[in-house]
Coordinates of C-alpha atoms in Angstrom, one line a residue:
M1 CA -14.1 39.8 63.5
S2 CA -11.1 38.2 61.4
G3 CA -9.1 35.3 62.3
Q4 CA -5.4 35.0 63.3
F5 CA -2.7 33.7 60.5
V6 CA -0.5 31.4 61.9
T7 CA 2.3 30.0 60.5
F8 CA 4.4 27.2 61.5
E9 CA 8.6 27.5 60.4
G10 CA 11.8 25.5 60.0
L11 CA 14.4 23.3 59.8
D12 CA 12.8 19.6 57.7
G13 CA 13.3 17.6 60.7
S14 CA 12.0 20.5 63.0
G15 CA 8.7 18.8 64.0
K16 CA 6.5 21.5 63.1
S17 CA 4.5 19.9 60.5
T18 CA 3.5 17.1 63.8
H19 CA 2.8 20.3 66.4
L20 CA 1.0 21.9 63.8
E21 CA -1.5 18.8 63.4
R22 CA -1.9 18.7 67.4
A23 CA -2.6 22.2 67.7
F24 CA -5.7 22.1 65.1
E25 CA -7.1 19.0 67.3
W26 CA -6.4 21.6 70.2
F27 CA -8.5 24.4 68.4
E28 CA -10.8 21.6 67.3
A29 CA -11.3 20.5 71.3
A30 CA -11.7 24.3 72.1
G31 CA -14.5 24.7 69.3
V32 CA -12.5 27.4 68.0
P33 CA -12.7 27.6 64.5
A34 CA -9.9 26.8 62.8
V35 CA -8.2 25.7 59.1
M36 CA -4.9 23.9 58.6
T37 CA -3.0 23.7 55.7
R38 CA 0.3 23.7 54.1
E39 CA 3.2 24.9 51.6
P40 CA 3.4 24.3 49.0
G41 CA 0.4 22.7 48.5
G42 CA -2.9 24.1 50.4
T43 CA -5.4 23.6 46.8
P44 CA -5.9 21.3 43.9
I45 CA -3.6 23.6 42.3
G46 CA -0.5 23.8 44.8
M47 CA -0.7 20.0 45.7
A48 CA -0.1 19.1 41.8
I49 CA 2.4 21.4 42.2
R50 CA 3.8 20.5 45.5
D51 CA 4.5 17.0 43.9
V52 CA 6.7 18.6 40.9
F53 CA 8.6 20.5 43.8
L54 CA 9.9 18.3 46.2
D55 CA 9.9 14.6 44.0
P56 CA 14.0 14.3 43.9
Q57 CA 13.4 12.9 40.4
W58 CA 14.3 15.8 39.0
G59 CA 17.6 16.1 40.8
E60 CA 18.8 19.8 41.0
V61 CA 16.9 22.5 40.8
D62 CA 17.1 26.3 39.7
G63 CA 16.7 28.3 42.9
R64 CA 14.6 30.4 40.7
V65 CA 12.6 28.0 39.0
E66 CA 11.5 26.6 42.7
T67 CA 10.3 30.5 43.5
M68 CA 8.6 30.2 40.8
L69 CA 6.2 27.3 41.8
I70 CA 6.5 28.2 45.2
F71 CA 4.6 31.7 44.2
A72 CA 2.0 29.9 42.0
S73 CA 1.2 27.7 44.6
R74 CA 1.2 30.4 47.3
R75 CA -0.9 33.2 45.2
Q76 CA -3.8 29.9 44.0
H77 CA -4.0 29.1 48.0
L78 CA -4.2 33.0 49.4
L79 CA -7.0 33.4 46.8
E80 CA -8.9 30.2 47.4
V81 CA -8.0 29.2 51.1
I82 CA -6.2 31.2 53.5
E83 CA -7.9 34.7 52.5
P84 CA -11.5 33.1 52.4
A85 CA -10.8 31.4 56.2
L86 CA -9.4 34.7 57.7
A87 CA -12.6 37.0 56.4
A88 CA -14.9 33.9 57.7
G89 CA -13.6 34.7 61.1
Q90 CA -11.1 31.3 61.3
H91 CA -7.7 31.4 62.8
V92 CA -5.5 30.0 59.8
L93 CA -3.0 27.6 60.8
C94 CA -0.5 26.9 58.1
D95 CA 2.6 24.7 57.5
R96 CA 5.4 27.2 55.9
F97 CA 4.6 30.6 53.8
T98 CA 7.1 32.8 52.4
D99 CA 9.2 33.2 55.0
S100 CA 10.3 29.4 54.1
T101 CA 10.8 31.1 50.7
L102 CA 13.5 33.7 51.7
V103 CA 15.1 31.4 53.9
Y104 CA 15.2 28.6 51.3
Q105 CA 15.5 29.1 48.3
G106 CA 17.1 32.8 49.2
V107 CA 19.8 32.1 51.6
G108 CA 20.1 28.3 50.9
R109 CA 19.8 28.7 47.0
G110 CA 21.0 32.0 46.4
V111 CA 18.8 33.5 44.6
E112 CA 18.8 37.1 45.6
L113 CA 16.0 38.7 47.9
D114 CA 15.2 41.0 45.8
V115 CA 13.8 39.0 43.2
I116 CA 11.9 36.7 45.7
E117 CA 10.5 40.3 46.8
R118 CA 9.7 41.3 43.4
V119 CA 7.6 38.0 42.8
D120 CA 6.3 38.1 46.4
Q121 CA 4.7 41.1 45.6
L122 CA 3.1 40.4 42.5
A123 CA 1.9 37.4 43.9
T124 CA 0.4 38.4 47.4
G125 CA 1.3 41.4 47.7
G126 CA 3.8 41.3 50.6
R127 CA 1.2 39.7 52.8
R128 CA 2.9 38.1 56.2
P129 CA 1.5 35.8 59.0
D130 CA -0.5 37.5 61.7
R131 CA 2.2 35.1 63.9
T132 CA 5.3 32.9 63.2
L133 CA 6.1 30.4 65.1
L134 CA 9.9 28.8 64.3
F135 CA 11.1 25.6 65.2
D136 CA 14.7 25.7 65.8
L137 CA 17.7 23.2 66.8
P138 CA 20.7 22.2 65.6
A139 CA 21.3 22.1 62.1
E140 CA 22.9 18.5 62.5
V141 CA 19.9 16.6 64.5
A142 CA 17.2 18.6 62.2
Q143 CA 19.3 16.7 59.4
G144 CA 19.2 13.0 61.3
R145 CA 15.5 13.6 61.6
G146 CA 15.2 14.7 57.7
Q147 CA 16.9 12.0 56.6
S148 CA 16.3 9.1 59.1
Q149 CA 15.0 5.5 58.4
K150 CA 11.9 6.3 60.0
R151 CA 10.9 9.0 57.8
A152 CA 12.6 7.2 54.6
S153 CA 9.5 4.7 56.0
L154 CA 7.1 7.2 55.5
P155 CA 4.2 7.2 52.4
N156 CA 6.0 10.3 50.4
G157 CA 9.6 9.3 52.1
I158 CA 12.8 11.2 51.9
D159 CA 12.2 14.5 49.4
R160 CA 14.4 17.2 47.3
L161 CA 15.2 19.0 50.2
D162 CA 15.3 16.2 53.0
S163 CA 18.6 14.9 51.4
E164 CA 20.0 18.5 51.4
N165 CA 23.6 18.3 53.0
L166 CA 25.0 19.6 56.5
A167 CA 25.9 22.8 54.9
F168 CA 22.4 23.4 53.4
Y169 CA 20.4 23.1 57.1
A170 CA 23.2 25.5 58.3
R171 CA 22.6 28.0 56.2
V172 CA 18.7 28.2 56.2
R173 CA 18.6 27.9 60.1
R174 CA 21.3 30.8 60.5
A175 CA 18.6 32.8 57.7
Y176 CA 15.2 31.7 60.3
L177 CA 17.2 32.8 63.4
E178 CA 18.1 36.2 61.6
L179 CA 14.4 36.9 60.6
A180 CA 13.0 36.2 63.6
E181 CA 15.8 39.0 65.3
R182 CA 14.4 41.1 62.9
E183 CA 10.8 40.4 63.8
R184 CA 10.5 39.7 67.0
E185 CA 6.8 40.9 67.6
R186 CA 5.6 38.4 64.2
F187 CA 8.2 35.5 65.8
V188 CA 8.2 32.9 68.3
L189 CA 10.9 30.7 69.0
I190 CA 10.4 27.4 70.2
D191 CA 13.4 24.7 71.3
S192 CA 12.2 21.6 69.3
S193 CA 15.8 20.1 70.1
G194 CA 14.3 18.4 73.2
D195 CA 11.5 15.7 74.1
I196 CA 8.0 15.6 72.0
D197 CA 6.3 16.7 75.2
D198 CA 8.8 19.9 75.5
T199 CA 8.4 20.5 72.2
E200 CA 3.9 20.4 72.6
R201 CA 4.5 22.8 75.8
Q202 CA 6.0 25.9 74.3
V203 CA 3.4 25.5 71.3
R204 CA 0.5 25.4 73.8
A205 CA 1.7 28.4 75.5
A206 CA 2.9 30.2 71.9
L207 CA -1.3 30.0 71.2
S208 CA -2.6 29.9 74.4
D209 CA -4.8 33.5 73.6
L210 CA -5.5 32.1 70.0
L211 CA -7.0 28.7 72.0
A212 CA -9.0 30.5 74.9
G213 CA -11.3 32.6 71.7
G214 CA -9.5 35.5 71.2
A215 CA -8.9 36.7 67.6

């Protein structure tokens, strides 16, 4: 039986990456086969692209350039990690996928959606996750977390997307919520504006069927 492809989406600062790591620990503890990965990244080529993509030294980068970089990483990620894991019966827990490109490069950067869709077809054949957890919180709260002194003190610091202005965060949040409204059968909305324990309870409930061993 094939595994489920589960993505964790949301604004930078929404807590999705923290809760992805915790969720993976739950799967391991329950003995449920799972792989944890992220985008851009997930493979050696993908990590090299990630380093270029997020490095603040490049300043402002054209949205179409960002789109092509991301999909190059995504194509390799699918071939090398995601599809083999799913075929082997493992669940794949992934930090971001094509939804991020639609909202960040599409709505955030203004790249035409038909351009993104064409590149997506070439790179992934229109592949979509089986389930998407969307970590939602007010744009100003996410920006505050993404640009905090705590974030700046981390090894990778504040990257190009963390440092965007509030209007950008707001556009991306609105686009995420519109996606979730259009695809209610796939998205699970997680309110991550509260404390970490409350968010964790919501995530565990959203994944309870998989943690119980279902696929």
